[in-house]
Amino acid sequence: QVQLVESGGGLVQPGGSLRLSCTASGSIFSISVMGWYRQGPGKQRELVADITKSESTNYADSVKGRFTISRANAKNTVSLQMNNLKPEDTGVYYCKVVRAVVDESGLREEYDYWGQGTQVTVSP
């Protein structure tokens, strides 16, 4: 069982910045990937950015150069620094954690966990 607590959402003007944080608790071992997704009004949920245990990162094209994802392993926390925010960035941002478990026979299973979501609104 993994519980995710998100923080940092809010209202900001275009060009402003926000930092989102997500902390995992519970069965935090075997976490392989942590990332952020978002869903704007009338849009499908999309990957914003994620980061692996090896610190490999992946970003949506729409946020490259503006957003930075980082991971604090000691506290099982992932952060998303969002700069130069645009109205198109408005939406509910969800933290996602992937937990990979390998049993004694070498069989691998993955489990997905989602945060409750935090609202980000970019408006004049």
Short mmCIF file of N, CA and C in Angstrom, two decimals, residues 8-56:
data_model
loop_
_atom_site.label_atom_id
_atom_site.label_comp_id
_atom_site.label_asym_id
_atom_site.label_seq_id
_atom_site.Cartn_x
_atom_site.Cartn_y
_atom_site.Cartn_z
N GLY A 8 1.27 22.17 -3.42
CA GLY A 8 1.89 23.18 -4.25
C GLY A 8 1.02 23.79 -5.32
N GLY A 9 -0.16 23.24 -5.53
CA GLY A 9 -1.05 23.81 -6.53
C GLY A 9 -1.60 25.15 -6.10
N GLY A 10 -2.17 25.85 -7.05
CA GLY A 10 -2.75 27.15 -6.74
C GLY A 10 -3.03 27.96 -7.98
N LEU A 11 -3.27 29.23 -7.76
CA LEU A 11 -3.57 30.18 -8.82
C LEU A 11 -2.35 31.04 -9.08
N VAL A 12 -1.99 31.18 -10.34
CA VAL A 12 -0.82 31.97 -10.71
C VAL A 12 -1.08 32.66 -12.03
N GLN A 13 -0.45 33.81 -12.22
CA GLN A 13 -0.58 34.54 -13.47
C GLN A 13 0.33 33.95 -14.54
N PRO A 14 -0.01 34.14 -15.81
CA PRO A 14 0.88 33.68 -16.88
C PRO A 14 2.29 34.23 -16.69
N GLY A 15 3.26 33.36 -16.92
CA GLY A 15 4.65 33.72 -16.70
C GLY A 15 5.15 33.45 -15.30
N GLY A 16 4.26 33.12 -14.40
CA GLY A 16 4.63 32.83 -13.04
C GLY A 16 5.13 31.42 -12.86
N SER A 17 5.42 31.08 -11.61
CA SER A 17 6.00 29.79 -11.29
C SER A 17 5.28 29.14 -10.12
N LEU A 18 5.28 27.82 -10.13
CA LEU A 18 4.79 27.01 -9.03
C LEU A 18 5.69 25.80 -8.89
N ARG A 19 5.73 25.26 -7.70
CA ARG A 19 6.44 24.01 -7.46
C ARG A 19 5.51 23.02 -6.80
N LEU A 20 5.32 21.88 -7.44
CA LEU A 20 4.50 20.82 -6.91
C LEU A 20 5.39 19.78 -6.22
N SER A 21 4.88 19.22 -5.14
CA SER A 21 5.60 18.17 -4.44
C SER A 21 4.67 17.01 -4.15
N CYS A 22 5.23 15.83 -4.16
CA CYS A 22 4.48 14.62 -3.88
C CYS A 22 5.35 13.71 -3.02
N THR A 23 4.81 13.30 -1.89
CA THR A 23 5.54 12.44 -0.98
C THR A 23 4.80 11.11 -0.82
N ALA A 24 5.52 10.04 -0.96
CA ALA A 24 4.95 8.70 -0.84
C ALA A 24 5.22 8.14 0.55
N SER A 25 4.24 7.44 1.07
CA SER A 25 4.39 6.76 2.36
C SER A 25 3.74 5.39 2.28
N GLY A 26 4.02 4.57 3.28
CA GLY A 26 3.52 3.22 3.28
C GLY A 26 4.57 2.27 2.76
N SER A 27 4.19 1.43 1.82
CA SER A 27 5.12 0.48 1.22
C SER A 27 5.94 1.17 0.14
N ILE A 28 6.87 2.00 0.58
CA ILE A 28 7.60 2.85 -0.34
C ILE A 28 8.79 2.16 -0.99
N PHE A 29 9.13 0.98 -0.51
CA PHE A 29 10.20 0.26 -1.16
C PHE A 29 9.74 -0.21 -2.54
N SER A 30 10.69 -0.45 -3.40
CA SER A 30 10.46 -0.96 -4.76
C SER A 30 9.80 0.06 -5.69
N ILE A 31 9.78 1.33 -5.30
CA ILE A 31 9.26 2.36 -6.20
C ILE A 31 10.26 2.58 -7.33
N SER A 32 9.80 2.42 -8.54
CA SER A 32 10.69 2.52 -9.69
C SER A 32 10.57 3.85 -10.43
N VAL A 33 9.36 4.36 -10.54
CA VAL A 33 9.12 5.59 -11.29
C VAL A 33 8.18 6.49 -10.50
N MET A 34 8.47 7.76 -10.50
CA MET A 34 7.57 8.76 -9.95
C MET A 34 7.38 9.84 -11.01
N GLY A 35 6.16 10.31 -11.12
CA GLY A 35 5.91 11.31 -12.15
C GLY A 35 4.65 12.11 -11.92
N TRP A 36 4.42 13.00 -12.85
CA TRP A 36 3.26 13.89 -12.80
C TRP A 36 2.47 13.80 -14.09
N TYR A 37 1.17 13.71 -13.95
CA TYR A 37 0.24 13.78 -15.05
C TYR A 37 -0.69 14.96 -14.82
N ARG A 38 -1.35 15.40 -15.87
CA ARG A 38 -2.32 16.47 -15.72
C ARG A 38 -3.49 16.25 -16.66
N GLN A 39 -4.61 16.84 -16.28
CA GLN A 39 -5.80 16.78 -17.10
C GLN A 39 -6.48 18.14 -17.09
N GLY A 40 -6.50 18.80 -18.23
CA GLY A 40 -7.17 20.07 -18.36
C GLY A 40 -8.61 19.89 -18.77
N PRO A 41 -9.40 20.96 -18.69
CA PRO A 41 -10.81 20.87 -19.10
C PRO A 41 -10.96 20.42 -20.54
N GLY A 42 -11.74 19.39 -20.76
CA GLY A 42 -11.96 18.88 -22.09
C GLY A 42 -10.79 18.16 -22.71
N LYS A 43 -9.78 17.85 -21.92
CA LYS A 43 -8.61 17.17 -22.44
C LYS A 43 -8.42 15.83 -21.76
N GLN A 44 -7.67 14.96 -22.43
CA GLN A 44 -7.32 13.69 -21.84
C GLN A 44 -6.15 13.87 -20.86
N ARG A 45 -6.07 12.98 -19.91
CA ARG A 45 -4.95 13.01 -18.99
C ARG A 45 -3.67 12.70 -19.76
N GLU A 46 -2.64 13.48 -19.50
CA GLU A 46 -1.39 13.33 -20.21
C GLU A 46 -0.21 13.32 -19.26
N LEU A 47 0.83 12.66 -19.68
CA LEU A 47 2.07 12.68 -18.93
C LEU A 47 2.72 14.05 -19.04
N VAL A 48 3.11 14.60 -17.91
CA VAL A 48 3.85 15.85 -17.89
C VAL A 48 5.35 15.56 -17.80
N ALA A 49 5.72 14.77 -16.82
CA ALA A 49 7.12 14.41 -16.63
C ALA A 49 7.20 13.24 -15.68
N ASP A 50 8.23 12.44 -15.82
CA ASP A 50 8.50 11.40 -14.85
C ASP A 50 9.99 11.20 -14.68
N ILE A 51 10.34 10.46 -13.65
CA ILE A 51 11.74 10.25 -13.32
C ILE A 51 11.89 8.86 -12.72
N THR A 52 12.94 8.16 -13.14
CA THR A 52 13.19 6.81 -12.68
C THR A 52 14.15 6.81 -11.51
N LYS A 53 14.37 5.62 -10.95
CA LYS A 53 15.33 5.48 -9.85
C LYS A 53 16.73 5.88 -10.28
N SER A 54 17.04 5.67 -11.54
CA SER A 54 18.36 6.03 -12.06
C SER A 54 18.45 7.48 -12.49
N GLU A 55 17.42 8.26 -12.18
CA GLU A 55 17.37 9.70 -12.45
C GLU A 55 17.15 10.03 -13.92
N SER A 56 16.75 9.06 -14.70
CA SER A 56 16.38 9.33 -16.08
C SER A 56 15.04 10.06 -16.10
#
